[in-house]
Amino acid sequence: MRAFEYVSPTTKEQAVALLSSTWGETEILAGGTDLLALLKDDIVRPRRVVNIKEIAELRGISFSMPAGLRIGATVTLQELLDHPDIARHYPALVQAARGVTSPQIRNMGTVGGDLCQRPRCWYFRSGFGLLARDETGRSLVLEGDNRYHAILGNEGPAYFVNPSSLAPALIAYGARLRIFGPRGTREIPVERFFRIPKSEAEREYDLQPNEIVTEILVPPPSAGMVSATYEVRQREALDWPLATASVALVLEGQRVRSARVVLGHVAPIPWPSPEAERALLGKTVSEEVAQAAANAAVQRARSLGKNEYKIQLARVAVRRAIQQAVGGGARR
Amino acid sequence: MDVRLLTLNVNGEQHTLAVPVCKTLLEVLREDLHLTGTKHGCELGECGACTVLVDGEPILSCLALPIELEGREILTIEGLMEGGRPHPLQIAFAEMGAVQCGYCTPGVVLSAKALLDRNPMPTRQEIAEALSGNLCRCTGYIQILDAVERAVAWVRERRLILEEGRS
Ligand SMILES: Cc1cc2nc3c(=O)[nH]c(=O)nc-3n(C[C@H](O)[C@H](O)[C@H](O)COP(=O)(O)OP(=O)(O)OC[C@H]3O[C@@H](n4cnc5c(N)ncnc54)[C@H](O)[C@@H]3O)c2cc1C
Ligand code: SF4
Ligand code: FES
Ligand code: FES
């Protein structure tokens, strides 16, 4: 690792003052499970690293009705899993967090860090940038090994997949992020936080270099809500999934009154599927209905050459997540 | 360069040393404290060879900065002996053939210790889950799971014998 200056402010105001308004000069440090890897690989070269774990108001979990759930950005994945109210009311979130199987990473990694972790695209991690282009501007992903790259939202110029397993579940629940910066606090839906970068100067999420994600706010569970996350993985541990689906359905009797279906690890952003949602609305969930929704979710998917298999994996993830939510399908 | 004078509690001993803030705990343990039992594997969080316990919980020393660990109890494999005797896990690993090349062993044993301290009677599934952050390229894991189960059984027998002795 290159040398950097380390600072550890105790208030968010101090932290923001210590962060540069230009990307590249400073980096935020939470659990460090991704940032240290980026520093070692020389992908980021900050002159200053700002630890946010000493800021008290970024910690803690609270749940109450009707307020819902508040998760501080520096809550660890293990703390999230240990919380009884989250286990009881937000199964899709728990199942997504449980997918990060390594206890070591769960003890260190934070919820804010999971949302802000950088893509695992091997071209990005080898220093070719988010858009992974060679000197002549051609995409290394399209020309090269794209077996783990995007099957949706892959019209370019970005082809990496968003690596967060928690984001699809949070989006399915309609969660919002609270962000603090030089101009105070703002709030946005998690869904709108992520974006497909159009140039190398942009990040893959809506954050200024001197803004900090401070809290994640999840609405209270509505009556009749069922939810689940299903992951398809190559290895059970120490790896990211190949495709995930998080679903939250509100049932009225047997019928689906509202539906959220969000895919993960298949597009440069967590990928909500209005097509799948439409296929579920007003229906009683059966195997056929779940299959139809799954087909609809990948209708617009397209292979980049070596990742066609991911289309089927995404389809399976959606079908099983729906079945798991209503209690019929394979559980894990 | 940003260098700090830090006091770290490693295996119950206080060490005061000057550390550049960009040096990882793994590097400080191995290079400054010469505790080379903690292994240097992928350096990216993907193997668990560098696992140590901080306040009893497993973390990856390759991704931890010592500056954040002042005042915390750091335990490495060198600190596992109890009263000059090997920990039951260490004996079980040696006897059950759970060590082949041995590179993963310190991390695996520490992850297992953290589990047993929290849950002295884990199921095989719970053991497998607790060790899922530790990669082993040699044993195929079966001997490792067997060894942890053996250590669990020993500790339990010993406790039963002690209890019988008392009653
Ligand atoms: C082997 C392995 C397997 C993994 N598998 C999975 C998986 O299956 N699913 C999954 O979702 N994740 C997985 N992860 C990723 C892991 O969950 C993340 O690395 C972790 O959650 C990041 O949190 P952190 O606190 O360590 O972040 P850090 O490393 O501290 O930060 C990560 C990035 O986010 C920024 N950042 C952190 N917090 C904030 C904040 N509050 N505001 C603004 N920016 C911030 C940092 O500047 C940095 O760029 C895996 C990691 C490893 C090493
Ligand atoms: S068993 Fe085969 S695949 Fe597994 S680690 Fe050994 S050589 Fe590699
Ligand atoms: S060396 Fe730390 S996880 Fe591999
Ligand atoms: S014994 Fe060789 S890696 Fe586990």
XYZ file of C-alpha atoms and ligand atoms in Angstrom:
568
model
C 0.000 0.000 0.000
C 1.084 3.544 -0.710
C 1.400 5.848 2.271
C -1.604 7.949 3.258
C -2.601 10.202 6.106
C -5.114 8.648 8.503
C -7.760 10.691 10.293
C -10.553 9.560 12.558
C -13.142 12.286 13.176
C -15.872 11.847 15.774
C -18.600 13.922 14.108
C -19.988 13.824 10.593
C -19.354 17.557 10.222
C -15.639 17.029 10.919
C -15.572 14.088 8.527
C -17.067 16.084 5.685
C -14.594 18.908 6.305
C -11.734 16.402 6.040
C -12.997 14.985 2.730
C -11.928 16.570 -0.530
C -14.511 17.811 -3.030
C -12.533 16.065 -5.809
C -12.634 12.301 -6.336
C -9.324 10.563 -5.879
C -7.841 12.760 -3.166
C -9.521 11.235 -0.124
C -11.396 8.022 0.622
C -13.885 7.064 3.321
C -12.895 4.055 5.451
C -15.552 1.945 7.164
C -14.761 -1.763 7.750
C -11.981 -1.619 5.172
C -12.787 -5.015 3.639
C -13.061 -3.426 0.222
C -11.085 -0.207 0.638
C -7.912 -1.975 1.758
C -8.111 -4.316 -1.227
C -8.521 -1.288 -3.529
C -5.548 0.425 -1.891
C -3.358 -2.672 -2.211
C -4.293 -3.120 -5.852
C -3.476 0.566 -6.405
C -6.968 1.230 -7.792
C -7.450 4.208 -5.482
C -4.552 6.416 -4.371
C -5.879 8.824 -1.743
C -3.558 11.140 0.138
C -5.914 10.917 3.124
C -8.142 8.168 4.483
C -11.064 9.256 6.686
C -12.210 6.611 9.168
C -15.924 7.017 9.945
C -16.237 4.285 12.592
C -15.674 6.699 15.488
C -18.727 8.787 14.566
C -21.312 7.736 17.156
C -24.411 8.749 15.202
C -23.481 6.426 12.320
C -23.901 3.417 14.594
C -26.815 1.427 15.928
C -30.040 -0.180 14.782
C -33.518 0.816 15.874
C -36.900 -0.601 15.006
C -40.361 0.501 16.021
C -43.845 0.626 14.590
C -44.892 2.659 12.738
C -41.486 4.318 12.234
C -39.829 1.254 10.725
C -36.164 0.357 10.699
C -33.126 2.607 10.951
C -29.684 1.098 10.335
C -26.591 3.215 10.959
C -24.137 3.085 8.058
C -21.335 1.580 10.153
C -23.447 -1.256 11.574
C -21.615 -4.471 10.699
C -23.213 -7.254 8.697
C -22.987 -9.433 11.818
C -24.806 -6.846 13.948
C -27.526 -6.725 11.310
C -27.865 -10.520 11.386
C -27.951 -10.606 15.177
C -30.852 -8.151 15.425
C -34.115 -9.946 16.331
C -36.483 -7.372 14.778
C -34.671 -7.503 11.446
C -34.756 -11.313 11.492
C -38.467 -11.203 12.187
C -39.653 -8.481 9.826
C -37.148 -8.347 6.974
C -36.270 -11.899 5.878
C -35.089 -10.843 2.406
C -32.488 -8.568 4.005
C -31.339 -11.252 6.439
C -31.064 -13.856 3.689
C -29.023 -11.428 1.575
C -26.653 -10.630 4.456
C -26.322 -14.297 5.343
C -25.033 -14.856 1.820
C -21.819 -13.140 2.915
C -20.866 -16.333 4.689
C -17.394 -15.494 5.998
C -17.717 -14.600 9.704
C -14.556 -12.516 9.431
C -16.006 -10.331 6.685
C -19.336 -10.097 8.510
C -17.527 -8.915 11.646
C -15.648 -6.213 9.744
C -17.828 -5.198 6.777
C -20.515 -2.572 7.279
C -23.929 -2.027 5.724
C -22.891 1.361 4.266
C -19.733 -0.266 2.905
C -21.724 -3.076 1.329
C -23.768 -0.498 -0.591
C -20.715 1.583 -1.571
C -18.318 -1.305 -2.336
C -16.757 -0.981 -5.772
C -17.407 -3.421 -8.630
C -15.520 -6.730 -8.691
C -15.035 -6.583 -12.484
C -11.559 -7.981 -13.021
C -10.650 -5.286 -15.532
C -11.576 -2.586 -13.006
C -9.598 -4.393 -10.294
C -6.618 -4.615 -12.663
C -6.528 -0.852 -13.169
C -8.401 -0.429 -16.474
C -11.089 1.781 -14.950
C -14.812 1.356 -14.417
C -15.494 1.290 -18.141
C -12.539 -1.033 -18.816
C -11.361 0.397 -22.116
C -8.030 0.003 -23.879
C -5.970 2.924 -25.302
C -8.070 2.952 -28.460
C -11.302 3.198 -26.480
C -12.473 -0.339 -27.147
C -14.144 -2.243 -24.325
C -11.932 -4.943 -22.854
C -15.088 -6.597 -21.516
C -16.705 -7.026 -24.917
C -13.468 -8.272 -26.451
C -12.377 -10.321 -23.469
C -13.579 -12.604 -20.711
C -17.040 -11.427 -19.736
C -18.344 -14.551 -18.051
C -19.216 -12.657 -14.851
C -20.423 -9.440 -16.482
C -23.821 -7.856 -16.981
C -26.740 -9.476 -18.786
C -29.125 -6.573 -18.185
C -28.509 -2.859 -18.580
C -25.511 -3.825 -20.678
C -25.954 -1.472 -23.629
C -22.751 0.184 -22.440
C -20.513 1.900 -21.777
C -20.392 0.017 -18.418
C -20.603 -3.777 -18.237
C -19.628 -4.566 -14.634
C -22.230 -5.860 -12.206
C -23.180 -4.128 -8.994
C -21.657 -6.257 -6.230
C -23.999 -5.450 -3.341
C -26.232 -8.271 -2.116
C -28.025 -6.007 0.354
C -29.053 -3.363 -2.179
C -31.676 -5.467 -4.036
C -33.324 -6.454 -0.743
C -33.323 -2.855 0.514
C -34.823 -1.655 -2.767
C -37.517 -4.352 -2.599
C -38.504 -2.952 0.811
C -38.520 0.629 -0.503
C -35.585 1.727 1.683
C -34.052 5.202 1.574
C -30.545 6.464 2.257
C -29.707 9.460 4.360
C -26.612 11.226 3.083
C -24.669 14.010 4.788
C -22.486 16.502 2.925
C -21.293 20.110 2.950
C -24.840 21.288 2.281
C -26.422 19.251 5.042
C -28.586 16.156 4.929
C -30.425 14.751 1.938
C -32.453 11.590 1.477
C -32.888 9.420 -1.606
C -34.445 6.033 -2.336
C -31.771 3.299 -2.481
C -33.079 2.570 -5.966
C -32.024 6.010 -7.205
C -28.627 5.907 -5.455
C -27.111 3.606 -8.079
C -26.455 4.669 -11.654
C -24.670 3.448 -14.727
C -21.589 5.660 -15.217
C -21.302 7.285 -18.617
C -17.680 8.321 -18.269
C -14.598 7.380 -16.280
C -15.046 10.575 -14.216
C -18.341 9.343 -12.737
C -18.892 6.923 -9.917
C -21.445 4.154 -10.040
C -23.488 5.795 -7.307
C -24.942 9.208 -6.587
C -22.483 10.511 -4.027
C -20.204 13.526 -4.026
C -16.606 12.868 -2.903
C -17.345 14.713 0.338
C -20.678 13.082 1.102
C -21.193 10.226 3.562
C -23.993 7.699 3.710
C -25.107 8.031 7.330
C -28.248 5.906 7.672
C -30.441 3.412 5.891
C -34.162 3.847 6.535
C -36.505 0.959 5.800
C -40.280 1.423 5.918
C -42.233 -0.729 8.380
C -43.456 -4.046 6.983
C -46.982 -3.670 5.607
C -49.715 -6.082 6.615
C -49.659 -9.138 4.379
C -46.081 -8.630 3.225
C -43.944 -11.665 2.430
C -40.373 -11.402 1.189
C -37.285 -13.422 0.335
C -33.885 -13.355 -1.327
C -32.577 -16.236 -3.390
C -28.951 -16.424 -4.493
C -27.240 -18.549 -7.116
C -23.561 -19.045 -6.364
C -20.628 -20.920 -7.766
C -18.958 -21.308 -4.382
C -20.825 -21.331 -1.116
C -18.397 -19.006 0.614
C -15.738 -16.368 -0.010
C -17.285 -15.275 -3.264
C -20.008 -13.048 -4.680
C -23.199 -14.584 -6.109
C -23.672 -15.000 -9.866
C -27.286 -13.826 -9.658
C -29.702 -12.947 -6.890
C -33.327 -11.916 -6.651
C -35.025 -10.151 -3.768
C -38.802 -9.970 -3.751
C -41.337 -8.298 -1.475
C -44.980 -9.091 -2.130
C -48.044 -7.744 -0.365
C -50.761 -10.379 -0.410
C -54.464 -9.808 0.006
C -55.886 -13.214 0.730
C -54.021 -15.245 -1.846
C -53.684 -12.480 -4.399
C -50.676 -10.265 -5.008
C -51.728 -6.682 -4.314
C -48.279 -5.186 -4.867
C -44.922 -6.615 -5.865
C -41.285 -5.593 -5.901
C -38.781 -7.809 -7.704
C -35.144 -6.695 -7.757
C -32.264 -8.642 -9.288
C -28.670 -8.384 -8.091
C -25.282 -9.127 -9.666
C -26.733 -9.069 -13.185
C -26.454 -5.390 -14.192
C -24.275 -2.341 -13.397
C -26.995 -1.333 -10.928
C -29.351 -3.403 -8.762
C -32.030 -4.227 -11.339
C -35.703 -3.728 -10.483
C -37.959 -5.647 -12.847
C -41.300 -3.939 -13.511
C -41.970 -6.723 -16.059
C -41.824 -9.388 -13.359
C -43.877 -7.207 -11.028
C -46.626 -6.819 -13.640
C -46.674 -10.581 -14.183
C -47.452 -11.050 -10.479
C -50.024 -8.314 -9.844
C -53.532 -9.559 -9.104
C -52.471 -13.201 -9.416
C -52.439 -16.049 -6.942
C -48.848 -17.231 -6.882
C -48.474 -20.710 -8.365
C -45.476 -22.386 -9.924
C -46.679 -21.189 -13.364
C -47.148 -17.599 -12.211
C -43.684 -17.566 -10.598
C -42.208 -18.997 -13.792
C -43.983 -16.402 -15.936
C -42.636 -13.608 -13.722
C -39.145 -15.109 -13.934
C -39.342 -15.262 -17.718
C -40.529 -11.667 -17.821
C -37.593 -10.578 -15.621
C -35.012 -11.766 -18.144
C -36.960 -10.969 -21.292
C -34.621 -8.100 -22.146
C -31.449 -9.888 -20.986
C -28.653 -10.299 -23.507
C -25.414 -12.224 -23.477
C -22.096 -10.456 -24.025
C -20.637 -13.653 -25.479
C -19.515 -15.668 -22.481
C -22.259 -15.001 -19.941
C -25.357 -16.451 -21.528
C -25.627 -18.981 -18.683
C -26.318 -16.115 -16.282
C -29.662 -15.466 -17.976
C -30.912 -18.866 -16.858
C -29.424 -18.380 -13.375
C -31.221 -15.039 -13.023
C -34.464 -16.650 -14.162
C -34.113 -19.392 -11.560
C -33.249 -16.862 -8.843
C -36.430 -14.870 -9.529
C -38.685 -17.925 -9.609
C -37.255 -19.383 -6.403
C -37.286 -16.062 -4.558
C -40.985 -15.678 -5.347
C -41.725 -19.248 -4.276
C -39.649 -18.870 -1.137
C -41.486 -15.649 -0.247
C -44.893 -17.296 -0.435
C -43.536 -20.326 1.377
C -43.633 -22.878 -1.402
C -40.211 -23.048 -2.949
C -36.822 -24.427 -2.053
C -35.356 -22.686 0.958
C -31.726 -22.095 1.751
C 4.771 9.343 5.990
C 2.097 9.155 8.709
C 3.747 7.064 11.467
C 2.179 6.593 14.913
C 3.427 5.226 18.191
C 0.937 2.503 19.088
C 0.475 0.159 22.026
C -1.019 -3.139 20.966
C -2.176 -5.934 23.259
C -1.133 -9.144 21.510
C -1.545 -12.480 23.292
C -1.820 -10.703 26.629
C 1.402 -8.694 26.231
C 1.627 -4.956 25.585
C 3.858 -3.976 22.659
C 4.674 -0.341 21.972
C 5.974 0.301 18.476
C 6.138 2.901 15.728
C 3.819 1.913 12.876
C 3.181 3.616 9.533
C -0.630 3.930 9.351
C -0.663 2.177 5.973
C 0.829 -1.017 7.446
C -1.674 -3.817 8.026
C -2.013 -5.769 11.261
C -0.782 -8.843 9.371
C 2.446 -7.050 8.433
C 2.989 -5.718 11.936
C 2.423 -9.146 13.506
C 4.781 -10.899 11.137
C 7.443 -8.280 10.467
C 7.618 -6.259 13.676
C 6.497 -8.758 16.312
C 7.902 -11.817 14.476
C 4.671 -13.726 15.117
C 4.797 -15.621 11.845
C 2.088 -18.121 12.810
C -0.418 -15.746 11.214
C -0.197 -16.478 7.509
C -0.019 -14.219 4.531
C -2.343 -15.601 1.847
C -4.383 -13.661 -0.717
C -4.085 -10.303 1.121
C -7.555 -9.414 -0.217
C -10.043 -11.010 2.170
C -10.610 -14.131 0.139
C -8.808 -16.896 2.049
C -8.829 -16.422 5.846
C -5.192 -17.532 6.305
C -4.510 -14.273 8.155
C -7.382 -14.706 10.660
C -6.753 -13.477 14.215
C -9.192 -12.860 17.067
C -9.940 -9.337 18.243
C -11.858 -9.291 21.522
C -12.662 -12.935 20.812
C -14.120 -12.447 17.331
C -12.381 -13.541 14.108
C -11.218 -10.808 11.746
C -8.839 -10.665 8.788
C -5.515 -9.142 9.804
C -4.639 -8.417 6.152
C -7.514 -5.892 5.985
C -7.143 -4.382 9.461
C -5.139 -1.298 10.417
C -3.319 -1.507 13.768
C -4.152 2.114 14.530
C -7.772 1.021 15.056
C -6.849 -1.778 17.453
C -5.254 -0.001 20.401
C -6.900 -1.164 23.626
C -8.347 -4.287 21.982
C -7.283 -7.849 22.809
C -5.559 -9.389 19.808
C -5.057 -13.162 19.898
C -2.846 -14.983 17.397
C -2.184 -18.699 17.128
C 0.958 -18.223 19.275
C -1.272 -17.193 22.172
C -3.512 -20.239 22.152
C -1.628 -22.405 24.649
C -3.428 -22.616 27.962
C -1.149 -22.897 31.010
C 1.742 -24.134 28.870
C -0.410 -26.890 27.342
C -1.740 -26.950 23.789
C -5.409 -26.068 23.346
C -7.650 -29.136 22.764
C -8.187 -27.887 19.216
C -4.443 -27.968 18.567
C -4.141 -31.544 19.837
C -7.191 -32.670 17.872
C -5.902 -31.089 14.652
C -2.540 -32.822 15.031
C -4.023 -36.205 15.893
C -6.814 -36.255 13.329
C -4.729 -35.405 10.266
C -6.476 -32.057 9.919
C -3.155 -30.424 9.061
C -1.555 -31.100 5.708
C 0.524 -28.227 4.355
C -0.576 -26.302 7.454
C -0.936 -22.933 5.808
C -4.614 -22.526 6.621
C -4.346 -24.135 10.063
C -3.695 -21.124 12.340
C -6.665 -19.274 10.865
C -8.937 -22.316 10.955
C -8.055 -23.098 14.577
C -8.714 -19.498 15.643
C -12.087 -19.409 13.859
C -12.946 -22.682 15.616
C -11.853 -21.306 18.980
C -14.089 -18.263 18.563
C -16.989 -20.613 17.858
C -16.325 -22.896 20.845
C -15.974 -19.946 23.219
C -19.419 -18.760 22.145
C -21.048 -22.160 21.653
C -19.299 -25.100 23.375
C -21.635 -27.684 21.776
C -21.893 -26.761 18.090
C -23.428 -29.042 15.480
C -21.355 -30.077 12.467
C -23.326 -27.591 10.381
C -22.536 -24.791 12.832
C -18.863 -25.727 12.723
C -18.881 -25.654 8.917
C -20.560 -22.240 8.949
C -18.075 -20.845 11.461
C -15.189 -22.039 9.267
C -16.670 -20.843 5.977
C -14.309 -17.864 5.896
C -11.238 -20.116 5.919
C -10.094 -21.708 2.712
C -8.186 -25.006 2.806
C -6.667 -26.334 -0.380
C -5.435 -29.655 1.011
C -7.688 -31.510 3.395
C -11.069 -31.293 1.705
C -12.365 -30.018 5.079
C -13.613 -33.418 6.324
C -10.658 -33.946 8.671
C -10.949 -30.358 9.860
C -14.617 -30.786 10.785
C -13.803 -34.145 12.421
C -11.014 -32.547 14.466
C -13.224 -29.733 15.735
C -15.885 -32.285 16.684
C -13.247 -34.315 18.510
C -12.097 -31.244 20.454
C -15.719 -30.479 21.344
C -16.156 -34.042 22.621
C -12.950 -33.900 24.690
C -13.849 -30.628 26.316
C -17.275 -32.016 27.102
C -15.898 -35.280 28.558
C -13.418 -33.357 30.645
C -16.195 -31.185 31.990
C -18.359 -34.250 32.779
C -15.471 -35.910 34.589
C -14.838 -32.738 36.586
C -18.540 -32.488 37.428
C -18.674 -36.153 38.476
C -15.597 -35.647 40.610
C -17.360 -32.830 42.370
C -20.648 -34.653 43.013
C -14.317 -12.817 -0.141
C -15.411 -11.820 -0.094
C -16.713 -12.191 -0.421
C -17.752 -11.262 -0.396
N -19.018 -11.637 -0.752
C -20.007 -10.719 -0.787
C -21.343 -11.056 -1.179
O -21.638 -12.203 -1.473
N -22.265 -10.081 -1.203
C -21.981 -8.803 -0.864
O -22.864 -7.954 -0.907
N -20.745 -8.440 -0.501
C -19.763 -9.378 -0.449
N -18.507 -9.002 -0.058
C -18.233 -7.580 0.136
C -18.361 -7.118 1.554
O -19.678 -7.279 1.992
C -17.965 -5.664 1.515
O -16.579 -5.600 1.258
C -18.261 -4.947 2.798
O -19.625 -4.949 3.123
C -17.809 -3.536 2.656
O -17.990 -2.874 3.866
P -16.771 -2.147 4.594
O -17.356 -1.484 5.757
O -15.652 -3.090 4.831
O -16.389 -1.112 3.454
P -15.017 -0.354 3.170
O -14.050 -1.285 2.566
O -14.589 0.410 4.347
O -15.553 0.646 2.068
C -15.969 0.203 0.777
C -16.184 1.411 -0.143
O -17.325 2.146 0.254
C -16.982 3.452 0.679
N -17.787 3.691 1.876
C -17.885 2.865 2.957
N -18.787 3.339 3.833
C -19.286 4.466 3.297
C -20.263 5.411 3.743
N -20.928 5.262 4.895
N -20.528 6.476 2.944
C -19.885 6.624 1.759
N -18.959 5.771 1.299
C -18.656 4.703 2.056
C -15.492 3.433 0.893
O -14.921 4.686 0.625
C -15.039 2.386 -0.112
O -14.927 2.935 -1.403
C -17.470 -9.926 -0.030
C -16.169 -9.556 0.321
C -15.140 -10.472 0.297
C -13.749 -10.024 0.641
S -9.076 -30.788 -4.772
Fe -8.634 -30.092 -6.828
S -9.822 -28.258 -7.060
Fe -9.755 -28.672 -4.889
S -8.005 -27.528 -4.198
Fe -7.244 -29.532 -4.634
S -6.550 -29.374 -6.736
Fe -7.822 -27.603 -6.389
S -4.527 -13.141 3.602
Fe -6.173 -12.149 4.639
S -7.904 -13.165 3.810
Fe -6.281 -14.021 2.598
S -3.806 -27.847 5.267
Fe -3.017 -26.982 3.430
S -4.398 -25.317 3.104
Fe -5.359 -26.366 4.692
